[in-house]
């Protein structure tokens, strides 16, 4: 292992799984069922990474707690129906993660998904025991609060300076910053590299396989951060 990092922590939707379009569709169909106007696609992408209740409340701030819960249930029903065939992993994810683990890195997931949804997609990919630890928003605190990362660091007994958060949203990078952890921004998910660069990632990549190249020092990447 050539890099300074021991532990690599990944967001799920938009970082490992190509699920952004499905999330946008489910959110807007749920809005119609809840009697609300669908949001602009970019607005929905802007809340991906938040816990679902917070995401809905951000898009529709006029809703009260009961209405948010009703909207959340509509979304959950729609998404589960769509996710009978789980969203595919991005090109290079399986090969890269297997190689990184073989090289001695510890791997974890920190996601805005609920535990039920995360367990479903882990099982679908045969990854129930692949990661050292996974954390979902409904068993911790939602992003960008650092609790998920603090729990992962504590479980793995790794200092924040030896860990790296990899994500596709501002909330991922802010969460890392809030716990004193470096981050990598991926530009093929919810937000563009240009938008993510302002949150101070160590590096920005536009293909998942570039992460391993960067960690090994074997390839040039688009943007070097801090």
XYZ file of C-alpha atoms in Angstrom, residues 8-224:
217
model
C -11.542 4.059 2.385
C -15.167 5.060 3.016
C -17.659 5.205 0.154
C -21.007 6.805 -0.399
C -23.380 4.445 -2.232
C -25.828 6.233 -4.570
C -23.999 8.098 -7.313
C -20.579 6.906 -6.133
C -20.722 3.110 -6.288
C -24.186 2.640 -7.831
C -25.632 4.294 -10.934
C -28.889 5.152 -9.189
C -29.264 8.926 -9.531
C -31.799 8.798 -12.368
C -33.897 6.291 -10.450
C -33.866 8.491 -7.331
C -34.929 11.565 -9.311
C -37.757 9.651 -10.968
C -38.993 8.162 -7.682
C -38.907 11.539 -5.931
C -40.941 13.233 -8.637
C -43.537 10.460 -8.884
C -43.828 10.568 -5.086
C -44.384 14.319 -5.298
C -47.293 13.806 -7.689
C -48.823 11.172 -5.403
C -48.465 13.575 -2.477
C -50.223 16.333 -4.423
C -47.077 18.405 -4.951
C -45.442 19.692 -8.111
C -42.408 17.686 -9.205
C -39.092 19.399 -8.549
C -36.521 20.284 -11.161
C -34.170 17.349 -11.757
C -31.150 19.393 -10.666
C -32.926 20.347 -7.429
C -33.496 16.680 -6.640
C -29.875 15.848 -7.429
C -28.892 18.590 -5.018
C -30.480 16.801 -2.046
C -29.181 13.298 -2.809
C -27.042 12.218 0.115
C -29.305 13.665 2.782
C -31.465 11.405 4.924
C -34.790 10.980 3.128
C -36.946 12.987 5.572
C -34.487 15.880 5.432
C -34.281 15.670 1.643
C -38.065 15.914 1.300
C -38.264 18.783 3.788
C -35.541 20.625 1.873
C -37.367 20.283 -1.445
C -40.801 21.014 0.061
C -40.233 23.223 3.129
C -43.952 23.998 3.484
C -44.790 20.388 4.413
C -45.389 19.549 8.062
C -44.027 16.417 9.736
C -47.104 14.312 8.929
C -47.001 15.341 5.262
C -43.271 14.626 5.064
C -43.871 11.137 6.461
C -46.647 10.515 3.937
C -44.380 11.727 1.121
C -41.552 9.541 2.469
C -43.757 6.462 2.344
C -44.790 7.229 -1.246
C -41.127 7.531 -2.187
C -40.183 4.326 -0.391
C -42.946 2.350 -2.100
C -41.976 3.675 -5.540
C -38.251 3.190 -5.069
C -38.550 -0.345 -3.718
C -40.699 -1.277 -6.725
C -38.119 0.201 -9.090
C -35.263 -1.409 -7.170
C -36.461 -4.993 -7.587
C -33.556 -5.039 -10.012
C -30.965 -2.991 -8.086
C -29.215 -0.152 -9.856
C -26.016 -1.327 -11.535
C -22.645 -0.506 -10.080
C -20.578 1.945 -12.076
C -17.984 0.619 -14.471
C -14.796 -0.297 -12.637
C -16.298 -0.412 -9.138
C -16.165 -4.175 -8.567
C -12.673 -4.627 -9.960
C -11.287 -1.589 -8.160
C -12.784 -2.428 -4.760
C -11.594 -6.015 -4.954
C -8.099 -4.835 -5.893
C -8.020 -2.218 -3.130
C -9.050 -4.763 -0.535
C -6.422 -7.201 -1.814
C -3.840 -4.418 -1.438
C -4.696 -4.118 2.258
C -7.113 -1.207 2.401
C -10.045 -1.428 4.773
C -13.358 -0.556 3.122
C -16.554 0.958 4.512
C -19.815 2.558 3.361
C -21.481 5.722 4.712
C -24.775 6.364 2.946
C -27.912 8.449 3.102
C -29.887 5.271 2.342
C -31.892 3.588 5.075
C -30.490 0.353 6.520
C -33.242 -1.685 4.885
C -32.360 -0.342 1.442
C -28.627 -0.679 1.988
C -28.955 -4.292 3.122
C -31.059 -5.035 0.042
C -28.437 -3.755 -2.399
C -25.536 -5.299 -0.489
C -27.259 -8.675 -0.675
C -28.032 -8.229 -4.373
C -24.334 -7.691 -5.059
C -23.164 -10.501 -2.774
C -21.498 -7.957 -0.512
C -23.102 -8.716 2.856
C -19.636 -9.267 4.347
C -17.475 -7.380 1.853
C -17.033 -4.130 3.820
C -15.507 -3.809 7.280
C -18.512 -1.747 8.361
C -21.469 0.048 6.773
C -23.519 2.893 8.181
C -26.947 4.096 7.018
C -28.658 7.391 7.784
C -31.504 5.906 9.831
C -29.155 4.258 12.336
C -26.929 7.299 12.803
C -27.186 10.988 11.856
C -27.724 12.189 8.314
C -25.009 13.858 6.262
C -23.226 16.233 6.622
C -23.239 15.491 10.373
C -20.025 13.552 11.057
C -21.524 10.831 13.311
C -21.526 8.136 10.620
C -17.841 8.690 9.995
C -17.076 8.861 13.705
C -18.778 5.492 14.187
C -16.853 3.968 11.293
C -13.535 5.328 12.555
C -14.273 4.039 16.045
C -15.195 0.584 14.797
C -12.070 0.351 12.646
C -9.833 2.079 15.220
C -8.412 4.355 12.559
C -7.663 8.059 12.986
C -9.439 10.508 10.678
C -6.107 11.468 9.128
C -5.642 7.905 7.894
C -9.088 7.643 6.307
C -10.583 8.928 3.060
C -14.208 9.662 2.160
C -15.226 9.137 -1.477
C -18.477 10.714 -2.623
C -20.451 12.493 -5.324
C -22.230 15.172 -3.269
C -21.398 18.257 -1.264
C -22.827 16.500 1.803
C -20.229 13.715 1.512
C -17.358 16.172 1.338
C -18.743 18.393 4.088
C -19.206 15.367 6.333
C -15.572 14.430 5.805
C -14.417 17.959 6.536
C -16.530 18.031 9.707
C -14.600 15.089 11.123
C -11.181 16.228 9.869
C -10.987 13.669 7.061
C -9.728 14.059 3.506
C -12.096 13.378 0.626
C -12.248 12.437 -3.045
C -14.953 13.902 -5.300
C -16.438 11.833 -8.118
C -17.986 13.760 -10.987
C -20.255 11.145 -12.578
C -22.970 11.184 -9.880
C -25.247 13.836 -8.405
C -22.965 16.889 -8.708
C -20.378 18.072 -11.197
C -16.672 18.178 -10.429
C -16.791 21.944 -10.833
C -19.414 22.216 -8.085
C -17.623 19.751 -5.809
C -14.183 21.327 -6.169
C -15.132 24.214 -3.869
C -15.508 21.780 -0.952
C -11.791 21.035 -0.895
C -11.381 17.405 -1.985
C -7.880 16.027 -2.280
C -8.651 15.039 -5.830
C -11.524 14.975 -8.316
C -12.049 11.957 -10.565
C -14.454 11.206 -13.408
C -14.110 7.407 -13.460
C -14.046 5.143 -10.426
C -10.896 3.322 -11.494
C -8.962 6.589 -11.198
C -9.205 6.324 -7.419
C -6.877 3.342 -7.311
C -4.562 4.977 -9.828
C -4.377 8.106 -7.679
C -3.808 6.172 -4.455
C -0.922 4.309 -6.070
C 0.510 7.476 -7.598
C 0.465 5.883 -11.032
C -1.820 8.267 -12.934
C -2.576 11.938 -13.517
C -5.998 13.164 -12.411
C -8.049 16.190 -13.404
C -7.778 18.304 -10.295
C -5.583 18.267 -7.234
